[in-house]
Amino acid sequence: MTEKTTPLWEVFIRSRTGMAHRHCGSVHAGDAEMALQAARDVYTRRGEGLSIWVVPSAEIIASDPAQKDEMFEPTASKIYRHPTFYEIPEEVGNM
Amino acid sequence: MTSDLFTYTLRLADDAAILGQRLGEWCGHAPTLEEDIGLANVALDHIGQARNLYSYAGEVEGAGRDEDQLCFLRKEREFGNCLLVEQPNGDFAQTIARQLFFSAFMLPFWRKLTGSRDETLAAIAAKAEKEAAYHLRHSGEWTIRLGDGTAESRARMQDAIDLLWPYTGELFEVDGVVERLVADGIAVDPETIRDEWHATLRRVCDEATLTLPPVGWMQSGGRSGRHSESFGHLLSEMQYMQRAYPGMRW
């Protein structure tokens, strides 16, 4: 009953100092507007955030842990792909 | 004059404190975890407003009473809160209706009070206005969800509105205290916000498919210390600690 009328939403918050929205948890709510309200109350009580995104959990597609090797192994074994050998000029700023 | 300002500030403080106390009763009992935290948030906003107002009232009175003494050591007949805020929580719909009626009034009220000639009241109002805007949004959205929800939730929301409606008249009462302070540019003339209050409720109720009762006979007495039956019980619970351990601090 609760699951049907108040589905799960994932909450992403961009903090005052943050560059990007970070996943911080989930809430149950009847619709998007109420999910935003609940997220505000549950996750930004002490002024943690400046911007909130809510996404129906059902809309999120996750990678399959069983495919871990083929998805992530190649990048780990080819270290020349990693941009750690380069000096990043100051002017570039945050990457 | 000083005594008018004291009475006026104290009434506002009592409104906020008593509503905060009622909302606090929900803690751990709200319909969902999210709403439990939401109601606690609203309760704490009111308690914060009450603290500011009690402190200022104590200052204006100049008799050495602080916020704790004003909130926890006065008797039932000395409280000047409106009857609306002391009404029992009832079911969730009743709590939401009470909040909707009150917040729809307080948002324009605080906004006008920011223009008060009394600088402290104006400053308190500036802070409270933002909170009231959120409370109105919260209770308005819930009224719509419940009214436009199941047959059961709709019936309960309508019952709650009908039940609490007679307590809204008091929000607009003007006695000598208010009249004199309005003339001095200190208090808000409630008549100037009646239209906005009514328009807000109409908009919410229309969207919620609910009916606003006609203006009819209204309850009265809270401002002069004549309260409803459950108020004494509320006070005995709220004031227990300070009365059992006089002078304790929080």
Coordinates of C-alpha atoms in Angstrom, one line a residue:
Chain A
M1 CA 0.0 0.0 0.0
T2 CA 2.6 2.5 1.1
E3 CA 4.9 1.3 -1.7
K4 CA 2.2 1.8 -4.3
T5 CA 1.0 5.3 -3.2
T6 CA 4.3 6.7 -2.1
P7 CA 7.0 5.3 -4.3
L8 CA 10.7 5.7 -3.5
W9 CA 12.7 8.7 -4.8
E10 CA 16.5 9.1 -4.8
V11 CA 17.7 12.4 -3.5
F12 CA 20.7 14.3 -4.8
I13 CA 21.9 17.5 -3.1
R14 CA 24.4 20.1 -4.2
S15 CA 26.0 21.5 -1.1
R16 CA 26.8 25.2 -0.6
T17 CA 30.4 24.6 -1.5
G18 CA 29.9 21.6 -3.8
M19 CA 30.4 21.6 -7.5
A20 CA 28.1 18.7 -8.2
H21 CA 24.9 17.0 -6.9
R22 CA 25.7 14.0 -4.7
H23 CA 23.4 11.2 -3.9
C24 CA 22.6 11.5 -0.2
G25 CA 19.7 9.1 0.3
S26 CA 16.1 8.4 -0.5
V27 CA 12.6 9.3 0.5
H28 CA 9.1 8.0 0.0
A29 CA 6.6 10.4 -1.4
G30 CA 3.4 10.5 -3.4
D31 CA 4.7 12.8 -6.2
A32 CA 7.7 14.9 -7.2
E33 CA 6.6 18.0 -5.4
M34 CA 6.1 16.1 -2.1
A35 CA 9.4 14.3 -2.7
L36 CA 11.2 17.7 -2.9
Q37 CA 9.5 18.8 0.3
A38 CA 10.4 15.6 2.1
A39 CA 14.0 15.8 0.8
R40 CA 14.3 19.4 2.1
D41 CA 13.1 18.3 5.5
V42 CA 15.1 15.1 5.8
Y43 CA 18.4 16.1 4.2
T44 CA 18.8 19.8 4.4
R45 CA 17.8 20.7 8.0
R46 CA 21.0 22.3 8.9
G47 CA 21.4 24.3 5.7
E48 CA 23.5 21.6 4.0
G49 CA 22.2 22.2 0.5
L50 CA 21.6 24.8 -2.2
S51 CA 19.9 22.6 -4.8
I52 CA 17.9 19.4 -4.7
W53 CA 17.2 16.8 -7.4
V54 CA 14.7 14.0 -6.8
V55 CA 14.5 11.1 -9.2
P56 CA 12.0 8.2 -9.1
S57 CA 14.1 5.2 -8.0
A58 CA 12.4 3.2 -10.7
E59 CA 14.0 5.5 -13.4
I60 CA 17.5 4.6 -12.4
I61 CA 19.3 1.9 -14.3
A62 CA 22.2 0.4 -12.5
S63 CA 25.2 -1.5 -13.9
D64 CA 25.2 -5.2 -13.2
P65 CA 27.8 -6.3 -10.6
A66 CA 28.2 -9.6 -12.4
Q67 CA 29.6 -7.7 -15.4
K68 CA 32.2 -6.0 -13.3
D69 CA 35.1 -7.5 -15.1
E70 CA 34.2 -6.6 -18.7
M71 CA 33.0 -3.2 -17.7
F72 CA 35.8 -1.9 -15.5
E73 CA 38.8 -4.2 -15.8
P74 CA 40.2 -2.8 -19.1
T75 CA 40.5 0.7 -17.7
A76 CA 42.3 -0.6 -14.6
S77 CA 44.9 -2.6 -16.7
K78 CA 45.7 0.2 -19.1
I79 CA 47.2 2.8 -16.9
Y80 CA 48.3 4.9 -19.9
R81 CA 44.7 5.9 -20.2
H82 CA 44.8 7.6 -16.9
P83 CA 45.6 11.3 -17.0
T84 CA 47.8 11.1 -14.0
F85 CA 51.0 11.7 -15.9
Y86 CA 50.2 15.2 -16.9
E87 CA 50.6 18.4 -15.0
I88 CA 47.4 20.3 -15.0
P89 CA 47.9 24.1 -15.4
E90 CA 46.4 26.2 -12.6
E91 CA 44.2 28.1 -15.1
V92 CA 42.2 24.9 -15.8
G93 CA 40.7 25.0 -12.4
N94 CA 38.6 22.1 -11.1
M95 CA 38.5 19.0 -13.2
Chain B
M1 CA 1.8 51.9 25.8
T2 CA 4.6 49.7 27.1
S3 CA 1.9 47.4 28.6
D4 CA 0.2 47.2 25.2
L5 CA 3.4 46.3 23.5
F6 CA 4.0 43.6 26.1
T7 CA 0.6 42.2 25.7
Y8 CA 0.8 42.1 22.0
T9 CA 4.3 40.5 21.9
L10 CA 3.2 38.0 24.5
R11 CA 0.1 37.0 22.4
L12 CA 2.3 36.4 19.4
A13 CA 4.8 34.4 21.5
D14 CA 2.0 32.3 23.0
D15 CA 0.6 31.5 19.6
A16 CA 4.0 30.3 18.4
A17 CA 4.8 28.4 21.6
I18 CA 1.5 26.6 21.9
L19 CA 1.5 25.5 18.3
G20 CA 5.1 24.4 18.6
Q21 CA 4.1 22.3 21.6
R22 CA 1.1 20.7 19.8
L23 CA 3.3 19.9 16.8
G24 CA 5.9 18.4 19.1
E25 CA 3.3 15.8 20.2
W26 CA 3.5 14.3 16.8
C27 CA 7.2 13.3 17.2
G28 CA 7.5 9.7 16.4
H29 CA 3.8 9.4 15.6
A30 CA 3.4 11.0 12.1
P31 CA 2.1 8.9 9.2
T32 CA 5.5 8.5 7.5
L33 CA 9.1 9.0 8.6
E34 CA 9.5 11.9 6.1
E35 CA 6.5 13.7 7.5
D36 CA 7.6 13.0 11.1
I37 CA 10.8 15.0 10.4
G38 CA 8.8 17.6 8.5
L39 CA 6.4 18.2 11.4
A40 CA 9.3 18.4 13.8
N41 CA 10.9 21.0 11.6
V42 CA 7.8 23.1 11.6
A43 CA 7.5 22.7 15.4
L44 CA 11.0 23.9 15.9
D45 CA 10.5 26.9 13.7
H46 CA 7.6 27.9 16.0
I47 CA 9.5 27.3 19.2
G48 CA 12.3 29.5 17.8
Q49 CA 9.8 32.3 17.0
A50 CA 8.4 31.9 20.5
R51 CA 11.8 32.2 22.1
N52 CA 12.5 35.5 20.3
L53 CA 9.1 36.9 21.1
Y54 CA 9.2 35.8 24.8
S55 CA 12.7 37.3 25.2
Y56 CA 11.5 40.6 23.8
A57 CA 8.3 40.6 25.9
G58 CA 10.4 40.1 29.0
E59 CA 12.6 43.0 28.0
V60 CA 9.6 45.2 27.3
E61 CA 7.9 44.3 30.6
G62 CA 11.2 45.1 32.5
A63 CA 10.2 43.0 35.5
G64 CA 13.0 40.6 35.2
R65 CA 11.0 37.7 33.8
D66 CA 12.9 35.8 31.1
E67 CA 11.6 33.5 28.3
D68 CA 11.4 30.4 30.5
Q69 CA 9.3 32.2 33.2
L70 CA 6.9 33.6 30.6
C71 CA 6.4 30.3 28.9
F72 CA 6.6 27.9 31.7
L73 CA 5.3 29.7 34.8
R74 CA 2.2 31.5 33.7
K75 CA -1.2 30.0 34.3
E76 CA -3.9 29.1 31.8
R77 CA -5.8 32.4 32.2
E78 CA -2.6 34.4 31.6
F79 CA -2.0 32.9 28.1
G80 CA -3.2 35.1 25.3
N81 CA -2.9 32.6 22.4
C82 CA -5.7 32.2 19.9
L83 CA -7.9 29.1 20.4
L84 CA -6.9 27.8 17.0
V85 CA -3.4 26.9 17.9
E86 CA -4.3 25.0 21.1
Q87 CA -6.8 22.7 19.4
P88 CA -5.8 19.0 19.8
N89 CA -3.9 17.4 16.9
G90 CA -6.7 15.0 16.1
D91 CA -5.9 13.0 13.0
F92 CA -3.3 14.1 10.5
A93 CA -5.9 16.1 8.5
Q94 CA -6.9 18.2 11.6
T95 CA -3.2 19.0 12.2
I96 CA -2.8 20.0 8.5
A97 CA -6.0 22.2 8.5
R98 CA -4.9 23.9 11.7
Q99 CA -1.6 24.7 10.2
L100 CA -3.1 25.8 6.9
F101 CA -5.4 28.3 8.5
F102 CA -2.7 29.6 10.8
S103 CA 0.1 29.8 8.2
A104 CA -2.1 31.4 5.6
F105 CA -2.7 34.2 8.1
M106 CA 0.8 34.4 9.5
L107 CA 2.6 34.7 6.2
P108 CA 1.0 38.1 5.2
F109 CA 1.0 39.0 8.9
W110 CA 4.8 38.7 9.3
R111 CA 5.3 40.4 5.9
K112 CA 3.4 43.4 7.1
L113 CA 5.0 43.4 10.6
T114 CA 8.4 43.8 8.9
G115 CA 7.2 47.4 8.4
S116 CA 6.5 47.9 12.1
R117 CA 7.9 51.0 13.7
D118 CA 9.1 48.7 16.5
E119 CA 12.5 47.6 15.2
T120 CA 12.7 44.4 17.2
L121 CA 9.3 43.2 16.1
A122 CA 10.2 44.0 12.5
A123 CA 13.4 42.0 12.8
I124 CA 11.6 39.0 14.4
A125 CA 9.0 39.2 11.6
A126 CA 11.7 39.2 8.9
K127 CA 13.0 35.9 10.1
A128 CA 9.6 34.4 10.7
E129 CA 8.2 35.3 7.3
K130 CA 10.5 32.9 5.5
E131 CA 9.5 30.1 7.9
A132 CA 5.8 30.9 7.5
A133 CA 6.1 30.7 3.7
Y134 CA 7.5 27.2 4.1
H135 CA 4.8 26.2 6.6
L136 CA 2.1 27.4 4.2
R137 CA 3.6 25.5 1.3
H138 CA 3.9 22.3 3.5
S139 CA 0.3 22.4 4.8
G140 CA -1.1 23.6 1.5
E141 CA 0.4 20.8 -0.5
W142 CA -0.8 18.3 2.1
T143 CA -4.3 19.7 2.0
I144 CA -4.3 19.3 -1.7
R145 CA -3.0 15.7 -1.6
L146 CA -5.5 14.7 1.1
G147 CA -8.5 16.5 -0.5
D148 CA -7.7 15.2 -3.9
G149 CA -6.8 11.8 -2.5
T150 CA -9.0 8.8 -1.6
A151 CA -12.6 9.1 -0.5
E152 CA -11.5 8.5 3.1
S153 CA -8.7 11.2 3.0
R154 CA -11.0 13.7 1.3
A155 CA -13.8 13.2 3.9
R156 CA -11.3 13.6 6.7
M157 CA -9.8 16.7 5.3
Q158 CA -13.2 18.3 4.7
D159 CA -14.3 17.3 8.3
A160 CA -11.1 18.9 9.6
I161 CA -11.7 22.2 7.8
D162 CA -15.3 22.3 9.0
L163 CA -14.3 21.5 12.5
L164 CA -11.6 24.2 12.9
W165 CA -13.2 26.9 10.8
P166 CA -15.0 28.6 13.8
Y167 CA -11.6 29.1 15.4
T168 CA -10.3 31.3 12.5
G169 CA -12.4 34.4 13.4
E170 CA -10.1 35.1 16.4
L171 CA -7.2 35.7 14.0
F172 CA -8.9 38.9 12.9
E173 CA -10.1 40.2 16.3
V174 CA -9.1 43.8 17.2
D175 CA -9.3 44.9 20.8
G176 CA -8.0 48.1 22.4
V177 CA -4.4 46.8 22.5
V178 CA -4.3 46.1 18.8
E179 CA -6.2 49.3 17.9
R180 CA -3.8 51.5 19.8
L181 CA -0.7 49.8 18.5
V182 CA -2.0 49.9 14.9
A183 CA -2.5 53.6 15.3
D184 CA 1.1 53.9 16.5
G185 CA 2.4 52.0 13.4
I186 CA 3.6 49.1 15.6
A187 CA 1.0 46.4 15.1
V188 CA -0.6 44.9 12.0
D189 CA -4.3 45.6 11.3
P190 CA -5.6 42.1 10.6
E191 CA -8.4 43.5 8.5
T192 CA -5.7 44.4 5.9
I193 CA -4.8 40.8 5.3
R194 CA -8.2 39.2 5.4
D195 CA -8.6 39.2 1.6
E196 CA -5.2 37.6 1.0
W197 CA -5.9 35.0 3.7
H198 CA -9.2 34.1 2.2
A199 CA -7.8 34.0 -1.4
T200 CA -5.0 31.6 -0.3
L201 CA -7.5 29.3 1.3
R202 CA -9.8 29.4 -1.7
R203 CA -7.0 28.6 -4.0
V204 CA -5.8 25.6 -1.9
C205 CA -9.4 24.3 -1.3
D206 CA -10.3 24.6 -5.0
E207 CA -7.3 22.6 -6.0
A208 CA -8.0 20.1 -3.2
T209 CA -11.7 19.8 -4.4
L210 CA -12.8 20.9 -0.9
T211 CA -15.3 23.5 0.2
L212 CA -14.5 26.4 2.5
P213 CA -17.4 26.9 5.0
P214 CA -19.3 30.2 4.9
V215 CA -18.2 32.8 7.4
G216 CA -20.5 32.2 10.4
W217 CA -20.5 32.2 14.1
M218 CA -16.9 32.2 15.4
Q219 CA -15.3 31.0 18.7
S220 CA -13.6 33.6 20.8
G221 CA -11.9 34.1 24.2
G222 CA -8.3 33.0 23.8
R223 CA -6.9 36.5 23.7
S224 CA -8.4 37.3 27.0
G225 CA -7.3 34.1 28.6
R226 CA -10.5 32.0 28.2
H227 CA -9.3 28.8 26.7
S228 CA -10.8 25.5 25.5
E229 CA -11.0 22.4 27.6
S230 CA -7.8 20.7 26.5
F231 CA -5.6 23.7 27.1
G232 CA -5.0 23.1 30.8
H233 CA -3.8 19.6 30.1
L234 CA -1.5 20.9 27.4
L235 CA 0.0 23.4 29.9
S236 CA 0.4 20.9 32.7
E237 CA 2.4 18.7 30.4
M238 CA 4.4 21.5 28.9
Q239 CA 5.2 23.2 32.2
Y240 CA 5.9 20.1 34.2
M241 CA 9.7 20.3 34.2
Q242 CA 10.0 24.0 35.1
R243 CA 7.4 23.6 37.9
A244 CA 9.0 20.4 39.3
Y245 CA 12.5 21.8 39.1
P246 CA 12.1 25.6 39.5
G247 CA 14.8 27.6 37.8
M248 CA 16.0 24.8 35.6
R249 CA 17.5 25.9 32.3
W250 CA 17.3 24.4 28.8

